[in-house]
Amino acid sequence: MAKVIDGKGFAARVRGMVAEGVTGLKARGITPGLAVVLVGEDPASQVYVRSKGRMTVEVGMNSYEHKLPAETSEADLLALVARLNADPAVHGVLVQLPLPEQIDEARVLAAIDPAKDVDGFHISNVGLLATGQKAMVPCTPLGSLMLLRDHLGSLEGLEAVVIGRSNIVGKPMAQLLLGDSCTVTIAHSRTRDLPGVVRRADIVVAAVGRPEMVKGDWLKPGCTVIDVGINRLPPAEEGGKGRLVGDVDFASASEVAGAITPVPGGVGPMTIACLLANTLTACCRANGLPEPEGLTA
Ligand code: NAD
C-alpha cells in the first residue's frame, strides 16, 4: 500500500516556517502585507478569500481585503491595482479569479507589479520561471514541488509526467520539475495512449479536472503521485453535498504507487501555505533581505 502524503500536516509546517520569518521581519520593524481583491459574489471565491485572510493574520501578516461589487468596471479595478502596487505596506497583491465578464483578466494580471504578483501569473514571472531565474512561482505547483522534495529528496534524473497544460498548474509544474532536473513529459487532452505515457513515470502530477481518471493500472509500481484535481461528485442523496475526489482513482492507485497525495488533505492545503510563503519572499526581496530558506523554488 502506498504511503499517503500528509499535505495538511506539511502545510501547517510551512505556515509555521512563514510565521517564524514574519517574526524575524517584525523585529526589524517590517510587517508583510497581503492584499486580496474579490470582485463579485462567487461563493467558492468568497470561501477562498475568507480562508486566505484568516491564515494571513494567523502567520502574523497584515491582511487587506478589498471586496468590490460584481458590476465594477475594469478601469476601477485597474485603479485599485495601481494603488496597491504603489502602497509600501502591501507586499503581495492577489486578484481572485474568475473575474466578471466585463473585465479582461489578462489586462488585470498584467497590471499587477511583478514583484508583488504572489500568484505568479504575470507574464514577467512566467518568463522568469521558464528561463530559470528568480520568479514568483504559482502557489499550487510550488506546493506540489515542496511535497515531492520532502518525500523524495533529490528529483534529479527522474521521469516526470504532468497531465494537464494549464497556465495555472500544468505548465509551471513542468517548469519546476525541469528546474529540479527531471525528464519531463506534459500530457494533455490530445495525448495518444495516456496510460502508456503515465506508465513511464517515476512522478505523476495529475491536474486535469476529471474525477478519478488516472487508474492504478496506469502507474509504474512504486511511483509518486501528486493529485492536484479537486472534483465534487454529484450528491448521492437529495440535499447532500457530494464527495470531493481528485483526478486519480485513489483506491486502485494506492495499491500500486509508492506514495500518493489524498484529496482532500493533499495539495489543496499547500496552495494557501505557498501564497503566504510567496508574500514573505516578496517582502524580503522588497527590503533587500535574504529570502526565507525552504520556501522558494
Ligand atoms: P484546466 O481545465 O485549466 O486544465 C486542464 C488540463 O487538463 C488541460 O490542459 C487539458 O488539456 C487537460 N485534459 C483535459 N482532459 C484531459 C484528458 N482526458 N486527458 C488528458 N488531459 C486532459 O484546469 P486547471 O486549472 O489546471 O486545474 C486542474 C485541476 O486541478 C482541477 O480539478 C482544479 O480544480 C484543480 N486545482 C486544484 C488546486 C489546488 O489548490 N489543489 C489549484 C488549482 C487547480
mmCIF file of C-alpha atoms and ligand atoms in Angstrom:
data_model
loop_
_atom_site.group_PDB
_atom_site.id
_atom_site.type_symbol
_atom_site.label_atom_id
_atom_site.label_comp_id
_atom_site.label_asym_id
_atom_site.label_seq_id
_atom_site.Cartn_x
_atom_site.Cartn_y
_atom_site.Cartn_z
ATOM 1 C CA MET A 1 0.000 0.000 0.000
ATOM 2 C CA ALA A 2 1.228 3.473 -0.891
ATOM 3 C CA LYS A 3 2.329 5.924 1.731
ATOM 4 C CA VAL A 4 -0.291 8.676 1.991
ATOM 5 C CA ILE A 5 1.462 12.057 1.772
ATOM 6 C CA ASP A 6 0.110 14.329 4.502
ATOM 7 C CA GLY A 7 -0.328 17.668 2.726
ATOM 8 C CA LYS A 8 -2.373 19.078 5.567
ATOM 9 C CA GLY A 9 0.364 18.430 8.122
ATOM 10 C CA PHE A 10 3.094 19.654 5.762
ATOM 11 C CA ALA A 11 1.143 22.837 5.011
ATOM 12 C CA ALA A 12 0.916 23.529 8.753
ATOM 13 C CA ARG A 13 4.705 23.149 8.928
ATOM 14 C CA VAL A 14 5.151 25.577 6.020
ATOM 15 C CA ARG A 15 2.867 28.108 7.718
ATOM 16 C CA GLY A 16 4.965 27.682 10.881
ATOM 17 C CA MET A 17 8.124 28.488 8.876
ATOM 18 C CA VAL A 18 6.386 31.528 7.377
ATOM 19 C CA ALA A 19 5.316 32.696 10.854
ATOM 20 C CA GLU A 20 8.948 32.418 12.032
ATOM 21 C CA GLY A 21 10.065 34.508 9.061
ATOM 22 C CA VAL A 22 7.416 37.113 9.856
ATOM 23 C CA THR A 23 8.597 37.293 13.472
ATOM 24 C CA GLY A 24 12.126 37.971 12.219
ATOM 25 C CA LEU A 25 10.912 40.763 9.930
ATOM 26 C CA LYS A 26 8.811 42.338 12.672
ATOM 27 C CA ALA A 27 11.914 42.550 14.850
ATOM 28 C CA ARG A 28 13.278 44.823 12.103
ATOM 29 C CA GLY A 29 10.075 46.888 12.098
ATOM 30 C CA ILE A 30 8.683 45.323 8.897
ATOM 31 C CA THR A 31 5.276 43.627 8.716
ATOM 32 C CA PRO A 32 4.494 41.768 5.471
ATOM 33 C CA GLY A 33 1.112 42.696 3.978
ATOM 34 C CA LEU A 34 -1.082 40.754 1.544
ATOM 35 C CA ALA A 35 -3.919 42.459 -0.353
ATOM 36 C CA VAL A 36 -6.645 40.215 -1.781
ATOM 37 C CA VAL A 37 -9.161 41.668 -4.212
ATOM 38 C CA LEU A 38 -12.510 39.958 -4.754
ATOM 39 C CA VAL A 39 -14.890 41.212 -7.434
ATOM 40 C CA GLY A 40 -18.459 39.918 -7.203
ATOM 41 C CA GLU A 41 -20.034 37.216 -5.087
ATOM 42 C CA ASP A 42 -18.860 33.868 -6.497
ATOM 43 C CA PRO A 43 -19.471 31.546 -3.487
ATOM 44 C CA ALA A 44 -16.305 29.436 -3.949
ATOM 45 C CA SER A 45 -14.178 32.602 -4.295
ATOM 46 C CA GLN A 46 -15.727 34.044 -1.130
ATOM 47 C CA VAL A 47 -14.721 30.914 0.796
ATOM 48 C CA TYR A 48 -11.144 31.047 -0.590
ATOM 49 C CA VAL A 49 -10.760 34.754 0.172
ATOM 50 C CA ARG A 50 -12.040 34.287 3.729
ATOM 51 C CA SER A 51 -9.600 31.484 4.497
ATOM 52 C CA LYS A 52 -6.722 33.366 2.833
ATOM 53 C CA GLY A 53 -7.466 36.377 5.063
ATOM 54 C CA ARG A 54 -7.689 34.266 8.217
ATOM 55 C CA MET A 55 -4.415 32.407 7.577
ATOM 56 C CA THR A 56 -2.606 35.615 6.612
ATOM 57 C CA VAL A 57 -3.425 37.048 10.038
ATOM 58 C CA GLU A 58 -2.559 33.741 11.768
ATOM 59 C CA VAL A 59 1.045 33.893 10.481
ATOM 60 C CA GLY A 60 1.347 37.487 11.736
ATOM 61 C CA MET A 61 0.962 39.356 8.449
ATOM 62 C CA ASN A 62 -1.374 42.225 7.670
ATOM 63 C CA SER A 63 -4.350 41.228 5.521
ATOM 64 C CA TYR A 64 -6.081 43.810 3.340
ATOM 65 C CA GLU A 65 -9.331 42.608 1.785
ATOM 66 C CA HIS A 66 -10.948 44.610 -1.000
ATOM 67 C CA LYS A 67 -14.450 43.467 -1.901
ATOM 68 C CA LEU A 68 -15.876 45.120 -4.988
ATOM 69 C CA PRO A 69 -19.380 44.745 -6.439
ATOM 70 C CA ALA A 70 -19.917 42.417 -9.431
ATOM 71 C CA GLU A 71 -20.616 45.403 -11.709
ATOM 72 C CA THR A 72 -17.193 47.025 -11.007
ATOM 73 C CA SER A 73 -15.638 48.422 -14.213
ATOM 74 C CA GLU A 74 -12.238 47.323 -15.479
ATOM 75 C CA ALA A 75 -10.984 50.905 -15.061
ATOM 76 C CA ASP A 76 -11.965 50.946 -11.373
ATOM 77 C CA LEU A 77 -10.289 47.596 -10.748
ATOM 78 C CA LEU A 78 -7.127 48.742 -12.553
ATOM 79 C CA ALA A 79 -7.113 51.917 -10.427
ATOM 80 C CA LEU A 80 -7.260 49.812 -7.250
ATOM 81 C CA VAL A 81 -4.424 47.574 -8.503
ATOM 82 C CA ALA A 82 -2.338 50.700 -9.215
ATOM 83 C CA ARG A 83 -2.947 51.966 -5.665
ATOM 84 C CA LEU A 84 -1.917 48.594 -4.184
ATOM 85 C CA ASN A 85 1.183 48.485 -6.415
ATOM 86 C CA ALA A 86 2.211 51.880 -5.021
ATOM 87 C CA ASP A 87 1.420 51.096 -1.365
ATOM 88 C CA PRO A 88 4.649 50.230 0.540
ATOM 89 C CA ALA A 89 2.656 48.371 3.235
ATOM 90 C CA VAL A 90 1.441 45.887 0.603
ATOM 91 C CA HIS A 91 3.991 43.246 -0.464
ATOM 92 C CA GLY A 92 1.614 40.863 -2.218
ATOM 93 C CA VAL A 93 -1.367 41.598 -4.474
ATOM 94 C CA LEU A 94 -3.786 38.840 -5.430
ATOM 95 C CA VAL A 95 -6.832 39.379 -7.612
ATOM 96 C CA GLN A 96 -9.159 36.422 -7.113
ATOM 97 C CA LEU A 97 -10.174 34.716 -10.369
ATOM 98 C CA PRO A 98 -12.542 34.305 -12.146
ATOM 99 C CA LEU A 99 -13.458 37.940 -12.813
ATOM 100 C CA PRO A 100 -16.848 39.108 -14.106
ATOM 101 C CA GLU A 101 -17.091 39.108 -17.909
ATOM 102 C CA GLN A 102 -16.858 42.914 -18.405
ATOM 103 C CA ILE A 103 -13.274 42.725 -17.086
ATOM 104 C CA ASP A 104 -10.352 41.462 -19.189
ATOM 105 C CA GLU A 105 -8.491 39.057 -16.903
ATOM 106 C CA ALA A 106 -5.223 39.238 -18.865
ATOM 107 C CA ARG A 107 -5.168 43.041 -18.671
ATOM 108 C CA VAL A 108 -5.672 42.971 -14.893
ATOM 109 C CA LEU A 109 -2.978 40.325 -14.309
ATOM 110 C CA ALA A 110 -0.572 42.333 -16.483
ATOM 111 C CA ALA A 111 -1.214 45.430 -14.347
ATOM 112 C CA ILE A 112 -0.016 43.821 -11.102
ATOM 113 C CA ASP A 113 3.573 44.757 -10.170
ATOM 114 C CA PRO A 114 5.505 41.513 -10.937
ATOM 115 C CA ALA A 115 7.397 41.910 -7.641
ATOM 116 C CA LYS A 116 4.044 41.789 -5.781
ATOM 117 C CA ASP A 117 2.485 39.122 -8.010
ATOM 118 C CA VAL A 118 2.222 36.410 -5.328
ATOM 119 C CA ASP A 119 0.068 34.226 -7.626
ATOM 120 C CA GLY A 120 2.901 34.163 -10.174
ATOM 121 C CA PHE A 121 0.565 34.697 -13.144
ATOM 122 C CA HIS A 122 2.175 37.872 -14.586
ATOM 123 C CA ILE A 123 3.943 37.103 -17.872
ATOM 124 C CA SER A 124 7.200 38.517 -16.454
ATOM 125 C CA ASN A 125 7.114 35.847 -13.761
ATOM 126 C CA VAL A 126 6.120 33.180 -16.295
ATOM 127 C CA GLY A 127 9.157 34.173 -18.375
ATOM 128 C CA LEU A 128 11.488 34.303 -15.389
ATOM 129 C CA LEU A 129 10.408 30.809 -14.326
ATOM 130 C CA ALA A 130 10.786 29.475 -17.868
ATOM 131 C CA THR A 131 14.339 30.837 -18.091
ATOM 132 C CA GLY A 132 15.345 29.517 -14.668
ATOM 133 C CA GLN A 133 15.535 32.921 -12.987
ATOM 134 C CA LYS A 134 14.152 34.161 -9.678
ATOM 135 C CA ALA A 135 10.391 34.394 -10.138
ATOM 136 C CA MET A 136 7.194 34.494 -8.160
ATOM 137 C CA VAL A 137 6.033 30.892 -8.655
ATOM 138 C CA PRO A 138 2.333 29.893 -8.841
ATOM 139 C CA CYS A 139 1.238 28.522 -5.474
ATOM 140 C CA THR A 140 -0.247 25.116 -6.379
ATOM 141 C CA PRO A 141 2.762 23.905 -8.404
ATOM 142 C CA LEU A 142 5.150 25.322 -5.781
ATOM 143 C CA GLY A 143 3.281 23.402 -3.055
ATOM 144 C CA SER A 144 3.366 20.244 -5.153
ATOM 145 C CA LEU A 145 7.128 20.626 -5.668
ATOM 146 C CA MET A 146 7.665 21.054 -1.920
ATOM 147 C CA LEU A 147 5.741 17.828 -1.245
ATOM 148 C CA LEU A 148 7.820 15.971 -3.843
ATOM 149 C CA ARG A 149 11.127 17.260 -2.477
ATOM 150 C CA ASP A 150 10.070 16.403 1.064
ATOM 151 C CA HIS A 151 9.122 12.866 0.090
ATOM 152 C CA LEU A 152 11.829 12.040 -2.471
ATOM 153 C CA GLY A 153 14.756 14.311 -1.609
ATOM 154 C CA SER A 154 16.536 14.922 -4.937
ATOM 155 C CA LEU A 155 14.355 14.671 -8.058
ATOM 156 C CA GLU A 156 17.363 14.589 -10.389
ATOM 157 C CA GLY A 157 17.027 12.310 -13.395
ATOM 158 C CA LEU A 158 13.535 11.078 -12.515
ATOM 159 C CA GLU A 159 10.881 10.647 -15.239
ATOM 160 C CA ALA A 160 8.000 13.030 -14.505
ATOM 161 C CA VAL A 161 4.684 13.121 -16.332
ATOM 162 C CA VAL A 162 2.438 16.139 -15.801
ATOM 163 C CA ILE A 163 -1.121 15.589 -17.006
ATOM 164 C CA GLY A 164 -2.672 18.966 -17.904
ATOM 165 C CA ARG A 165 -1.182 22.009 -19.642
ATOM 166 C CA SER A 166 -2.963 24.915 -17.937
ATOM 167 C CA ASN A 167 -1.114 28.154 -17.220
ATOM 168 C CA ILE A 168 -2.043 27.896 -13.542
ATOM 169 C CA VAL A 169 -0.898 24.344 -12.814
ATOM 170 C CA GLY A 170 0.369 22.116 -15.643
ATOM 171 C CA LYS A 171 2.862 24.391 -17.405
ATOM 172 C CA PRO A 172 4.507 25.934 -14.312
ATOM 173 C CA MET A 173 4.625 22.464 -12.678
ATOM 174 C CA ALA A 174 6.537 21.136 -15.687
ATOM 175 C CA GLN A 175 8.970 24.091 -15.500
ATOM 176 C CA LEU A 176 9.625 23.459 -11.809
ATOM 177 C CA LEU A 177 10.278 19.741 -12.382
ATOM 178 C CA LEU A 178 12.637 20.633 -15.222
ATOM 179 C CA GLY A 179 14.377 23.052 -12.857
ATOM 180 C CA ASP A 180 14.917 20.131 -10.481
ATOM 181 C CA SER A 181 16.437 18.099 -13.371
ATOM 182 C CA CYS A 182 13.569 15.693 -14.030
ATOM 183 C CA THR A 183 12.921 14.390 -17.538
ATOM 184 C CA VAL A 184 9.524 15.955 -18.086
ATOM 185 C CA THR A 185 6.601 14.996 -20.299
ATOM 186 C CA ILE A 186 3.498 17.181 -20.457
ATOM 187 C CA ALA A 187 0.403 15.172 -21.384
ATOM 188 C CA HIS A 188 -2.957 16.736 -22.252
ATOM 189 C CA SER A 189 -6.353 16.066 -23.793
ATOM 190 C CA ARG A 190 -4.833 15.230 -27.208
ATOM 191 C CA THR A 191 -2.119 12.900 -25.910
ATOM 192 C CA ARG A 192 -2.167 9.454 -27.535
ATOM 193 C CA ASP A 193 -2.057 6.431 -25.251
ATOM 194 C CA LEU A 194 -2.113 8.398 -21.989
ATOM 195 C CA PRO A 195 -1.895 5.224 -19.836
ATOM 196 C CA GLY A 196 1.249 4.220 -21.752
ATOM 197 C CA VAL A 197 2.814 7.652 -21.193
ATOM 198 C CA VAL A 198 1.930 7.675 -17.493
ATOM 199 C CA ARG A 199 3.354 4.154 -17.031
ATOM 200 C CA ARG A 200 6.875 5.518 -17.701
ATOM 201 C CA ALA A 201 6.731 7.993 -14.851
ATOM 202 C CA ASP A 202 8.508 7.950 -11.508
ATOM 203 C CA ILE A 203 6.485 11.086 -10.691
ATOM 204 C CA VAL A 204 2.913 11.639 -11.871
ATOM 205 C CA VAL A 205 1.251 15.025 -11.371
ATOM 206 C CA ALA A 206 -2.435 14.972 -12.333
ATOM 207 C CA ALA A 207 -4.021 18.392 -12.980
ATOM 208 C CA VAL A 208 -6.895 17.604 -15.273
ATOM 209 C CA GLY A 209 -10.201 18.299 -13.549
ATOM 210 C CA ARG A 210 -11.668 14.848 -14.355
ATOM 211 C CA PRO A 211 -12.789 12.799 -11.360
ATOM 212 C CA GLU A 212 -10.729 9.642 -10.734
ATOM 213 C CA MET A 213 -9.459 9.488 -14.337
ATOM 214 C CA VAL A 214 -5.982 8.075 -13.606
ATOM 215 C CA LYS A 215 -6.250 4.387 -12.682
ATOM 216 C CA GLY A 216 -3.900 2.186 -10.688
ATOM 217 C CA ASP A 217 -3.011 0.045 -13.719
ATOM 218 C CA TRP A 218 -1.663 3.179 -15.491
ATOM 219 C CA LEU A 219 1.069 3.522 -12.855
ATOM 220 C CA LYS A 220 4.603 2.217 -12.596
ATOM 221 C CA PRO A 221 4.883 0.319 -9.291
ATOM 222 C CA GLY A 222 6.432 2.482 -6.572
ATOM 223 C CA CYS A 223 5.914 5.817 -8.334
ATOM 224 C CA THR A 224 4.954 9.039 -6.517
ATOM 225 C CA VAL A 225 1.546 10.508 -7.365
ATOM 226 C CA ILE A 226 0.592 14.151 -6.795
ATOM 227 C CA ASP A 227 -3.140 14.581 -7.311
ATOM 228 C CA VAL A 228 -3.947 18.253 -7.900
ATOM 229 C CA GLY A 229 -7.546 17.705 -9.009
ATOM 230 C CA ILE A 230 -10.468 18.860 -6.903
ATOM 231 C CA ASN A 231 -13.745 17.477 -8.211
ATOM 232 C CA ARG A 232 -17.070 17.331 -6.453
ATOM 233 C CA LEU A 233 -19.113 14.235 -7.335
ATOM 234 C CA PRO A 234 -22.879 14.624 -7.670
ATOM 235 C CA PRO A 235 -24.612 14.193 -4.297
ATOM 236 C CA ALA A 236 -25.672 10.611 -3.560
ATOM 237 C CA GLU A 237 -28.786 11.824 -1.776
ATOM 238 C CA GLU A 238 -31.098 14.757 -2.224
ATOM 239 C CA GLY A 239 -29.691 17.792 -0.410
ATOM 240 C CA GLY A 240 -26.292 16.099 0.102
ATOM 241 C CA LYS A 241 -23.082 17.875 -0.909
ATOM 242 C CA GLY A 242 -21.283 15.199 -2.920
ATOM 243 C CA ARG A 243 -17.889 13.738 -2.132
ATOM 244 C CA LEU A 244 -14.651 15.541 -3.123
ATOM 245 C CA VAL A 245 -12.320 13.426 -5.241
ATOM 246 C CA GLY A 246 -9.111 14.023 -7.152
ATOM 247 C CA ASP A 247 -8.120 13.265 -10.738
ATOM 248 C CA VAL A 248 -6.643 9.952 -9.572
ATOM 249 C CA ASP A 249 -8.621 6.871 -8.595
ATOM 250 C CA PHE A 250 -7.202 6.732 -5.068
ATOM 251 C CA ALA A 251 -8.356 3.172 -4.277
ATOM 252 C CA SER A 252 -6.625 1.472 -7.230
ATOM 253 C CA ALA A 253 -3.675 3.917 -7.390
ATOM 254 C CA SER A 254 -2.714 3.400 -3.752
ATOM 255 C CA GLU A 255 -2.342 -0.360 -4.465
ATOM 256 C CA VAL A 256 0.440 0.377 -6.978
ATOM 257 C CA ALA A 257 2.078 3.727 -6.161
ATOM 258 C CA GLY A 258 4.837 4.152 -3.602
ATOM 259 C CA ALA A 259 3.275 7.375 -2.308
ATOM 260 C CA ILE A 260 0.192 9.414 -3.136
ATOM 261 C CA THR A 261 -1.466 12.648 -2.027
ATOM 262 C CA PRO A 262 -5.079 12.308 -0.862
ATOM 263 C CA VAL A 263 -7.979 14.586 -1.856
ATOM 264 C CA PRO A 264 -8.852 16.421 0.292
ATOM 265 C CA GLY A 265 -5.812 16.949 2.526
ATOM 266 C CA GLY A 266 -3.043 16.718 -0.087
ATOM 267 C CA VAL A 267 -2.142 19.534 -2.458
ATOM 268 C CA GLY A 268 -5.120 21.747 -1.514
ATOM 269 C CA PRO A 269 -3.809 22.993 1.865
ATOM 270 C CA MET A 270 -0.364 23.614 0.313
ATOM 271 C CA THR A 271 -1.776 26.244 -2.035
ATOM 272 C CA ILE A 272 -2.631 28.817 0.651
ATOM 273 C CA ALA A 273 0.529 27.955 2.607
ATOM 274 C CA CYS A 274 2.559 28.792 -0.524
ATOM 275 C CA LEU A 275 0.640 32.020 -1.041
ATOM 276 C CA LEU A 276 1.832 33.073 2.422
ATOM 277 C CA ALA A 277 5.347 31.836 1.622
ATOM 278 C CA ASN A 278 5.346 33.921 -1.582
ATOM 279 C CA THR A 279 4.192 37.003 0.337
ATOM 280 C CA LEU A 280 7.065 36.549 2.801
ATOM 281 C CA THR A 281 9.501 36.099 -0.105
ATOM 282 C CA ALA A 282 8.163 39.232 -1.842
ATOM 283 C CA CYS A 283 8.543 41.240 1.381
ATOM 284 C CA CYS A 284 12.137 40.044 1.898
ATOM 285 C CA ARG A 285 13.021 40.903 -1.710
ATOM 286 C CA ALA A 286 11.361 44.343 -1.426
ATOM 287 C CA ASN A 287 13.518 45.087 1.604
ATOM 288 C CA GLY A 288 16.764 43.717 0.144
ATOM 289 C CA LEU A 289 16.860 40.917 2.734
ATOM 290 C CA PRO A 290 17.815 37.263 2.140
ATOM 291 C CA GLU A 291 14.947 35.045 1.047
ATOM 292 C CA PRO A 292 13.447 32.580 3.525
ATOM 293 C CA GLU A 293 15.010 29.133 3.247
ATOM 294 C CA GLY A 294 12.947 26.151 2.076
ATOM 295 C CA LEU A 295 10.021 28.290 0.941
ATOM 296 C CA THR A 296 11.025 29.086 -2.633
ATOM 297 C CA ALA A 297 11.649 27.068 -5.788
HETATM 298 P P1 NAD B 1 -7.781 23.392 -16.691
HETATM 299 O O1 NAD B 1 -9.167 22.974 -17.028
HETATM 300 O O2 NAD B 1 -7.325 24.774 -16.983
HETATM 301 O O3 NAD B 1 -6.754 22.411 -17.417
HETATM 302 C C1 NAD B 1 -6.995 21.041 -17.500
HETATM 303 C C2 NAD B 1 -5.957 20.379 -18.386
HETATM 304 O O4 NAD B 1 -6.233 19.002 -18.449
HETATM 305 C C3 NAD B 1 -5.953 20.910 -19.826
HETATM 306 O O5 NAD B 1 -4.651 21.333 -20.143
HETATM 307 C C4 NAD B 1 -6.345 19.708 -20.685
HETATM 308 O O6 NAD B 1 -5.559 19.585 -21.860
HETATM 309 C C5 NAD B 1 -6.092 18.532 -19.769
HETATM 310 N N1 NAD B 1 -7.069 17.475 -20.017
HETATM 311 C C6 NAD B 1 -8.418 17.589 -20.053
HETATM 312 N N2 NAD B 1 -8.967 16.387 -20.318
HETATM 313 C C7 NAD B 1 -7.969 15.501 -20.444
HETATM 314 C C8 NAD B 1 -7.898 14.104 -20.716
HETATM 315 N N3 NAD B 1 -8.996 13.393 -20.890
HETATM 316 N N4 NAD B 1 -6.688 13.539 -20.772
HETATM 317 C C9 NAD B 1 -5.572 14.249 -20.582
HETATM 318 N N5 NAD B 1 -5.562 15.578 -20.304
HETATM 319 C C10 NAD B 1 -6.752 16.188 -20.243
HETATM 320 O O7 NAD B 1 -7.602 23.027 -15.158
HETATM 321 P P2 NAD B 1 -6.542 23.537 -14.036
HETATM 322 O O8 NAD B 1 -6.846 24.927 -13.637
HETATM 323 O O9 NAD B 1 -5.166 23.181 -14.443
HETATM 324 O O10 NAD B 1 -6.983 22.589 -12.837
HETATM 325 C C11 NAD B 1 -6.882 21.182 -12.916
HETATM 326 C C12 NAD B 1 -7.487 20.552 -11.677
HETATM 327 O O11 NAD B 1 -6.769 20.981 -10.554
HETATM 328 C C13 NAD B 1 -8.941 20.941 -11.403
HETATM 329 O O12 NAD B 1 -9.598 19.836 -10.809
HETATM 330 C C14 NAD B 1 -8.825 22.062 -10.390
HETATM 331 O O13 NAD B 1 -9.969 22.147 -9.557
HETATM 332 C C15 NAD B 1 -7.631 21.606 -9.609
HETATM 333 N N6 NAD B 1 -6.885 22.686 -8.963
HETATM 334 C C16 NAD B 1 -6.546 22.494 -7.664
HETATM 335 C C17 NAD B 1 -5.827 23.453 -6.988
HETATM 336 C C18 NAD B 1 -5.425 23.204 -5.571
HETATM 337 O O14 NAD B 1 -5.241 24.114 -4.812
HETATM 338 N N7 NAD B 1 -5.251 21.947 -5.187
HETATM 339 C C19 NAD B 1 -5.459 24.635 -7.617
HETATM 340 C C20 NAD B 1 -5.793 24.819 -8.975
HETATM 341 C C21 NAD B 1 -6.500 23.816 -9.619
#
